[in-house]
Short mmCIF file of C-alpha atoms in Angstrom, two decimals:
data_model
loop_
_atom_site.label_atom_id
_atom_site.label_comp_id
_atom_site.label_asym_id
_atom_site.label_seq_id
_atom_site.Cartn_x
_atom_site.Cartn_y
_atom_site.Cartn_z
CA MET A 1 24.41 -9.93 -58.59
CA GLU A 2 23.02 -11.98 -61.42
CA ARG A 3 22.50 -10.16 -64.69
CA SER A 4 18.88 -11.37 -64.66
CA THR A 5 18.42 -9.57 -61.33
CA LEU A 6 19.73 -6.34 -62.83
CA GLN A 7 17.38 -6.79 -65.79
CA ALA A 8 14.42 -7.36 -63.46
CA ILE A 9 15.22 -4.16 -61.54
CA ASN A 10 15.44 -2.15 -64.74
CA ALA A 11 12.25 -3.72 -66.11
CA ALA A 12 10.33 -2.70 -62.97
CA ARG A 13 11.75 0.82 -63.20
CA ALA A 14 10.86 1.11 -66.88
CA ALA A 15 7.29 0.00 -66.09
CA ARG A 16 7.06 2.60 -63.28
CA ARG A 17 6.64 -0.15 -60.68
CA ALA A 18 8.31 0.23 -57.30
CA ALA A 19 10.74 -2.60 -56.51
CA VAL A 20 12.82 -3.74 -53.54
CA VAL A 21 16.14 -5.55 -53.89
CA VAL A 22 17.24 -7.70 -50.95
CA THR A 23 20.95 -8.57 -50.86
CA ASP A 24 22.37 -11.02 -48.31
CA LEU A 25 25.69 -9.37 -47.45
CA ALA A 26 27.21 -12.67 -46.29
CA ASP A 27 26.93 -14.51 -49.60
CA GLY A 28 25.96 -11.74 -52.04
CA ALA A 29 22.72 -13.46 -53.10
CA SER A 30 20.16 -10.89 -54.20
CA GLN A 31 16.49 -11.00 -55.15
CA VAL A 32 14.08 -8.46 -56.64
CA PHE A 33 10.54 -7.98 -55.35
CA PRO A 34 8.28 -5.70 -57.40
CA GLU A 35 5.53 -3.87 -55.54
CA GLY A 36 2.48 -6.08 -55.19
CA ALA A 37 4.40 -9.36 -55.50
CA LYS A 38 4.24 -12.05 -52.83
CA PHE A 39 7.08 -11.49 -50.36
CA PRO A 40 8.72 -14.26 -48.28
CA PRO A 41 7.07 -14.16 -44.83
CA GLU A 42 10.35 -13.61 -42.96
CA TRP A 43 11.14 -10.54 -45.06
CA ASP A 44 7.61 -9.26 -45.54
CA SER A 45 7.72 -6.52 -42.90
CA VAL A 46 11.10 -5.08 -43.97
CA ILE A 47 10.09 -5.05 -47.65
CA VAL A 48 6.73 -3.44 -46.94
CA GLU A 49 8.41 -0.83 -44.73
CA ALA A 50 11.01 -0.09 -47.42
CA LEU A 51 8.28 0.43 -50.01
CA ARG A 52 6.41 2.67 -47.61
CA SER A 53 9.33 4.84 -46.57
CA GLY A 54 11.35 4.71 -49.78
CA ARG A 55 14.41 4.32 -47.56
CA ALA A 56 17.28 1.92 -48.23
CA GLY A 57 19.46 0.43 -45.49
CA VAL A 58 21.11 -2.52 -43.81
CA THR A 59 18.96 -4.62 -41.48
CA ALA A 60 19.35 -7.91 -39.64
CA VAL A 61 16.69 -10.59 -40.13
CA GLU A 62 17.06 -13.95 -38.35
CA GLY A 63 20.78 -13.37 -37.85
CA ARG A 64 21.43 -12.49 -41.49
CA SER A 65 22.71 -9.07 -42.49
CA LEU A 66 20.60 -7.82 -45.39
CA PHE A 67 20.91 -4.74 -47.55
CA ILE A 68 17.48 -3.52 -48.62
CA ASN A 69 17.49 -1.19 -51.61
CA VAL A 70 14.35 0.54 -52.85
CA HIS A 71 13.76 1.68 -56.39
CA LEU A 72 10.76 3.96 -56.57
CA PRO A 73 9.60 4.97 -60.04
CA PRO A 74 11.62 7.89 -61.36
CA PRO A 75 9.76 11.13 -60.83
CA ARG A 76 8.02 12.31 -63.96
CA ILE A 77 6.75 15.68 -65.07
CA VAL A 78 3.66 15.92 -67.25
CA ALA A 79 3.30 19.38 -68.74
CA ILE A 80 0.00 20.40 -70.28
CA GLY A 81 0.79 22.84 -73.05
CA ALA A 82 3.55 22.76 -75.65
CA VAL A 83 4.33 26.38 -74.88
CA HIS A 84 7.55 28.40 -74.59
CA ILE A 85 7.94 27.58 -70.86
CA SER A 86 7.61 23.85 -71.65
CA GLN A 87 10.43 24.08 -74.17
CA ALA A 88 12.77 25.40 -71.47
CA LEU A 89 11.35 23.03 -68.83
CA ALA A 90 12.03 20.01 -71.05
CA GLY A 91 15.75 20.77 -71.11
CA LEU A 92 15.97 21.46 -67.39
CA ALA A 93 13.92 18.37 -66.45
CA ALA A 94 16.27 16.07 -68.34
CA VAL A 95 19.30 17.47 -66.50
CA ALA A 96 17.57 17.14 -63.11
CA GLY A 97 16.66 13.48 -63.77
CA PHE A 98 12.93 13.75 -64.45
CA ASP A 99 11.17 11.95 -67.27
CA MET A 100 9.02 14.46 -69.08
CA THR A 101 5.90 14.26 -71.22
CA ILE A 102 4.24 17.24 -72.89
CA ILE A 103 0.59 17.06 -73.91
CA ASP A 104 -1.11 19.64 -76.13
CA PRO A 105 -3.93 18.99 -78.61
CA ARG A 106 -3.00 22.14 -80.56
CA THR A 107 -0.88 20.72 -83.35
CA ALA A 108 0.57 24.14 -84.18
CA PHE A 109 2.27 24.12 -80.76
CA ALA A 110 3.07 20.42 -80.42
CA THR A 111 5.69 20.05 -83.13
CA THR A 112 8.92 18.07 -83.01
CA GLU A 113 10.64 21.08 -84.54
CA ARG A 114 9.94 22.95 -81.31
CA PHE A 115 10.57 20.03 -78.95
CA GLY A 116 13.03 17.60 -80.52
CA ASN A 117 13.16 14.23 -78.79
CA VAL A 118 11.03 15.09 -75.76
CA GLY A 119 7.96 12.88 -75.29
CA LEU A 120 5.38 15.04 -77.02
CA LEU A 121 1.75 14.06 -77.54
CA ALA A 122 -0.44 16.21 -79.80
CA GLU A 123 -3.65 14.90 -78.26
CA TRP A 124 -6.26 15.91 -75.72
CA PRO A 125 -5.21 15.22 -72.11
CA GLU A 126 -8.44 13.20 -71.65
CA ASP A 127 -7.30 10.76 -74.34
CA VAL A 128 -3.67 10.50 -73.20
CA LEU A 129 -4.44 10.09 -69.51
CA SER A 130 -6.95 7.30 -70.06
CA SER A 131 -4.20 5.08 -71.46
CA ARG A 132 -1.25 6.54 -69.48
CA PRO A 133 -2.71 7.49 -66.11
CA LEU A 134 -1.06 9.88 -63.68
CA ASP A 135 0.38 8.46 -60.45
CA ARG A 136 1.77 9.78 -57.17
CA TYR A 137 5.31 9.81 -58.59
CA THR A 138 4.19 12.35 -61.20
CA ALA A 139 4.18 16.16 -61.13
CA LEU A 140 1.59 17.90 -63.26
CA ALA A 141 2.18 21.42 -64.56
CA ALA A 142 -0.77 22.96 -66.42
CA LEU A 143 0.66 25.66 -68.65
CA THR A 144 -1.86 26.51 -71.38
CA HIS A 145 -4.03 29.11 -69.54
CA ASP A 146 -6.93 27.47 -71.39
CA PRO A 147 -9.57 25.87 -69.13
CA LYS A 148 -10.70 23.59 -71.97
CA ILE A 149 -7.24 21.99 -71.97
CA ASP A 150 -5.99 22.51 -68.38
CA ASP A 151 -8.97 21.77 -66.13
CA TYR A 152 -9.37 18.07 -66.85
CA PRO A 153 -5.73 17.11 -66.16
CA ILE A 154 -5.67 19.28 -63.02
CA ARG A 155 -8.64 17.33 -61.64
CA ALA A 156 -7.09 14.03 -62.70
CA ALA A 157 -3.80 14.95 -60.98
CA LEU A 158 -5.55 15.82 -57.72
CA GLU A 159 -7.45 12.52 -57.83
CA ALA A 160 -4.29 10.50 -58.62
CA GLY A 161 -2.39 12.06 -55.70
CA CYS A 162 0.31 13.55 -57.92
CA PHE A 163 3.08 14.88 -55.65
CA TYR A 164 2.82 18.25 -57.36
CA VAL A 165 0.01 20.04 -59.17
CA GLY A 166 0.79 23.50 -60.48
CA ALA A 167 -1.19 25.77 -62.77
CA LEU A 168 -0.03 28.79 -64.72
CA GLY A 169 -2.06 31.96 -64.47
CA SER A 170 -2.42 35.12 -62.46
CA ARG A 171 -4.19 35.20 -59.10
CA LYS A 172 -7.30 36.39 -60.93
CA THR A 173 -7.11 33.53 -63.44
CA HIS A 174 -6.66 31.11 -60.59
CA ALA A 175 -9.62 32.55 -58.68
CA THR A 176 -11.91 31.80 -61.63
CA ARG A 177 -10.31 28.35 -61.91
CA VAL A 178 -11.07 27.69 -58.23
CA GLU A 179 -14.70 28.69 -58.86
CA ARG A 180 -14.99 26.31 -61.82
CA LEU A 181 -13.41 23.41 -59.94
CA THR A 182 -15.60 24.05 -56.88
CA GLN A 183 -18.73 24.05 -59.03
CA ALA A 184 -17.55 20.81 -60.60
CA GLY A 185 -17.49 19.28 -57.12
CA VAL A 186 -13.74 19.17 -56.43
CA PRO A 187 -13.25 19.34 -52.64
CA ALA A 188 -11.71 22.56 -51.28
CA GLU A 189 -8.91 20.58 -49.62
CA ALA A 190 -7.87 19.18 -53.01
CA ILE A 191 -8.12 22.57 -54.72
CA SER A 192 -5.86 24.06 -52.05
CA ARG A 193 -3.09 21.71 -53.17
CA ILE A 194 -2.82 23.47 -56.54
CA LYS A 195 0.27 25.67 -56.70
CA ALA A 196 -0.82 28.92 -58.29
CA PRO A 197 0.58 31.23 -59.41
CA ILE A 198 2.96 28.50 -60.49
CA GLY A 199 6.64 28.34 -59.49
CA LEU A 200 8.75 29.50 -56.56
CA ASP A 201 8.70 33.26 -56.18
CA ILE A 202 12.12 34.19 -57.58
CA ARG A 203 10.75 37.07 -59.67
CA ALA A 204 11.12 34.94 -62.78
CA ALA A 205 10.35 36.94 -65.91
CA SER A 206 11.37 35.09 -69.07
CA PRO A 207 9.92 31.69 -70.04
CA ALA A 208 13.24 30.01 -69.15
CA GLU A 209 13.29 31.68 -65.74
CA ILE A 210 9.70 30.62 -65.09
CA ALA A 211 10.72 27.08 -66.04
CA VAL A 212 13.50 27.23 -63.40
CA ALA A 213 10.97 28.45 -60.82
CA VAL A 214 8.53 25.63 -61.72
CA LEU A 215 11.21 22.95 -61.61
CA ALA A 216 12.47 24.24 -58.24
CA GLU A 217 8.92 24.08 -56.87
CA ILE A 218 8.53 20.53 -58.20
CA ILE A 219 11.80 19.47 -56.55
CA GLU A 220 10.68 21.02 -53.27
CA ALA A 221 7.39 19.11 -53.42
CA LEU A 222 9.22 15.86 -54.21
CA ARG A 223 11.73 16.19 -51.38
CA ARG A 224 9.24 17.38 -48.79
CA ARG A 225 6.56 14.83 -49.60
CA ASP A 226 5.22 12.58 -46.93
CA PRO A 227 7.46 9.49 -46.86
CA ALA A 228 4.35 7.35 -46.36
CA GLY A 229 3.50 8.32 -49.91
CA ARG A 230 0.28 10.13 -49.24
CA ALA A 231 -0.67 13.05 -51.43
CA GLY A 232 2.36 15.13 -52.27
CA GLY A 233 2.96 18.36 -50.44
CA ALA A 234 0.92 17.23 -47.42
CA ARG A 235 2.51 18.47 -44.21
CA MET B 1 12.14 5.61 -75.37
CA SER B 2 15.54 6.20 -76.90
CA THR B 3 17.86 3.24 -77.41
CA GLU B 4 20.87 5.09 -75.99
CA PRO B 5 21.22 4.45 -72.25
CA ASN B 6 20.91 7.49 -70.00
CA VAL B 7 24.47 8.26 -68.84
CA LEU B 8 23.04 9.56 -65.58
CA ASP B 9 21.45 6.17 -64.79
CA PRO B 10 24.07 3.67 -63.57
CA LEU B 11 21.73 0.65 -63.58
CA GLU B 12 20.73 1.28 -67.18
CA ILE B 13 24.42 1.70 -68.08
CA ALA B 14 25.26 -1.55 -66.25
CA GLU B 15 22.71 -3.50 -68.29
CA THR B 16 23.90 -1.96 -71.56
CA TRP B 17 27.55 -2.66 -70.76
CA CYS B 18 26.68 -6.30 -69.91
CA SER B 19 24.90 -6.75 -73.24
CA ASP B 20 27.94 -5.21 -74.97
CA GLY B 21 29.96 -8.09 -73.49
CA ARG B 22 31.85 -5.92 -71.03
CA LYS B 23 32.67 -7.23 -67.55
CA VAL B 24 30.86 -5.08 -65.01
CA ALA B 25 30.88 -4.41 -61.27
CA LEU B 26 28.26 -2.52 -59.32
CA ALA B 27 29.15 -0.46 -56.23
CA THR B 28 26.32 0.54 -53.88
CA VAL B 29 26.36 2.81 -50.82
CA ILE B 30 24.88 0.58 -48.10
CA GLU B 31 25.44 2.68 -44.96
CA THR B 32 26.35 6.27 -44.14
CA TRP B 33 27.19 8.08 -40.91
CA GLY B 34 27.34 11.82 -40.45
CA SER B 35 27.66 14.03 -43.45
CA ALA B 36 27.75 11.82 -46.52
CA PRO B 37 27.56 13.20 -50.04
CA ARG B 38 25.44 10.45 -51.61
CA PRO B 39 22.53 8.66 -49.91
CA VAL B 40 22.25 4.95 -49.18
CA GLY B 41 21.31 3.09 -52.36
CA SER B 42 23.46 5.25 -54.68
CA HIS B 43 25.28 3.34 -57.41
CA LEU B 44 28.57 3.49 -59.27
CA VAL B 45 29.07 1.12 -62.20
CA ILE B 46 32.56 0.10 -63.31
CA ASP B 47 33.88 -2.03 -66.19
CA GLU B 48 37.05 -4.11 -66.40
CA GLU B 49 38.96 -1.22 -67.97
CA GLY B 50 38.06 1.18 -65.20
CA ASN B 51 35.40 3.10 -67.11
CA PHE B 52 32.69 4.23 -64.73
CA GLN B 53 29.37 6.07 -64.44
CA GLY B 54 27.42 7.22 -61.38
CA SER B 55 28.83 8.04 -57.94
CA VAL B 56 29.07 6.84 -54.34
CA SER B 57 30.53 10.08 -52.96
CA GLY B 58 31.24 13.55 -54.22
CA GLY B 59 34.26 12.27 -56.13
CA CYS B 60 36.31 11.68 -52.95
CA VAL B 61 36.56 7.88 -52.92
CA GLU B 62 35.54 6.86 -56.43
CA GLY B 63 39.17 6.28 -57.43
CA ALA B 64 39.64 3.70 -54.66
CA VAL B 65 36.29 2.03 -55.36
CA ILE B 66 37.13 1.72 -59.06
CA ALA B 67 40.51 0.10 -58.25
CA GLU B 68 38.82 -2.41 -55.89
CA ALA B 69 36.05 -3.01 -58.40
CA MET B 70 38.56 -4.03 -61.07
CA ASP B 71 39.95 -6.66 -58.65
CA ILE B 72 36.42 -7.83 -57.88
CA ILE B 73 35.64 -8.14 -61.59
CA ALA B 74 38.70 -10.41 -61.85
CA SER B 75 38.01 -12.50 -58.71
CA GLY B 76 34.20 -12.50 -58.61
CA THR B 77 34.27 -12.09 -54.81
CA SER B 78 32.02 -9.32 -53.47
CA ARG B 79 33.46 -6.98 -50.83
CA ILE B 80 32.33 -4.27 -48.45
CA LEU B 81 34.59 -1.20 -48.44
CA GLU B 82 34.55 1.38 -45.68
CA PHE B 83 35.71 4.97 -45.99
CA GLY B 84 36.03 7.47 -43.17
CA VAL B 85 37.31 10.95 -42.59
CA ALA B 86 40.43 11.67 -44.62
CA ASP B 87 42.72 12.64 -41.74
CA GLU B 88 41.78 9.68 -39.49
CA THR B 89 42.74 7.18 -42.13
CA ALA B 90 45.53 9.09 -43.80
CA TRP B 91 46.90 5.91 -45.31
CA ARG B 92 43.93 5.63 -47.59
CA VAL B 93 41.43 7.85 -49.34
CA GLY B 94 38.73 9.44 -47.26
CA LEU B 95 35.84 11.83 -47.26
CA SER B 96 36.76 15.45 -46.64
CA CYS B 97 33.20 16.16 -45.51
CA GLY B 98 33.75 14.26 -42.25
CA GLY B 99 31.27 11.46 -42.88
CA ARG B 100 31.76 7.71 -43.13
CA ILE B 101 30.34 5.39 -45.73
CA ARG B 102 30.24 1.66 -46.46
CA VAL B 103 30.14 0.58 -50.07
CA TYR B 104 29.21 -2.91 -51.28
CA VAL B 105 30.94 -3.90 -54.51
CA GLU B 106 29.80 -6.92 -56.51
CA ARG B 107 30.34 -8.34 -59.97
CA ILE B 108 27.40 -8.71 -62.34
CA ASP B 109 27.40 -12.37 -63.36
CA GLY B 110 25.69 -14.28 -66.09
#
């Protein structure tokens, strides 16, 4: 592989663009095709299928043995709320291979002293998400309990087809959230995709344990998602 | 973004090692049969001194892949390696899980 090919793969990954790498196993020649690029007609169907399924493999095209590798954007977690659970979740997410961003307009919470090197934005979600939109490779965990902060990103995540949308709060809190979202015109089918109370039911009690439960639920949503890339968690 | 490469990301490591002037090979799982520990597309990156990051199995065949990769770094000729069940191919390393894998190993050039 040429070094420029490696650089192109990493550039696509850094930009959160899906990319397919086609390697001719006979002569080792490889090429990178970012999502949305023009594909050679003879390879078009295998590249499109690889992007759709996310599956890598060896295939034969016109008598040539090709290895098709797919690099989908690394899954990302966006947490709303620079709260105690987010502090624990940030550490766990890094180990499990997720990029993580924490958004909280409350500057008392969003401090580097509490979060170190994690991507932390002390701004309103409305402002952050307009320049850094959510996508279907992103999990959103709304953790502030505060409708003024949580509701907007929850709606944005449902619209963007995030593979996971979870919201902290008791059943009662969630019931009032459902009412607000319904009144705001969010379809019932979309609202039903919100995981609440958040996290797998492992009887988590401490903030760190709740973070484990949330991360486990995010991993489940990622691994069970429709390979065609429709809204996450769809069965 | 931090400037340090993520040690859990073999492709990022490969690019960093190349810019550090190290000679680098990339091993990729291209096919699996049966129970295989790492899925197709998984990467292991190796330098000319045998340093490595990433994985193509659960640690079962990495040693053999690294040895081959050092030859490939020297020769520049890509190769496909195949590993099967340990007891069927007792003369070489194998996978104790009972699966089979093919691994493509290539040098990063340029």
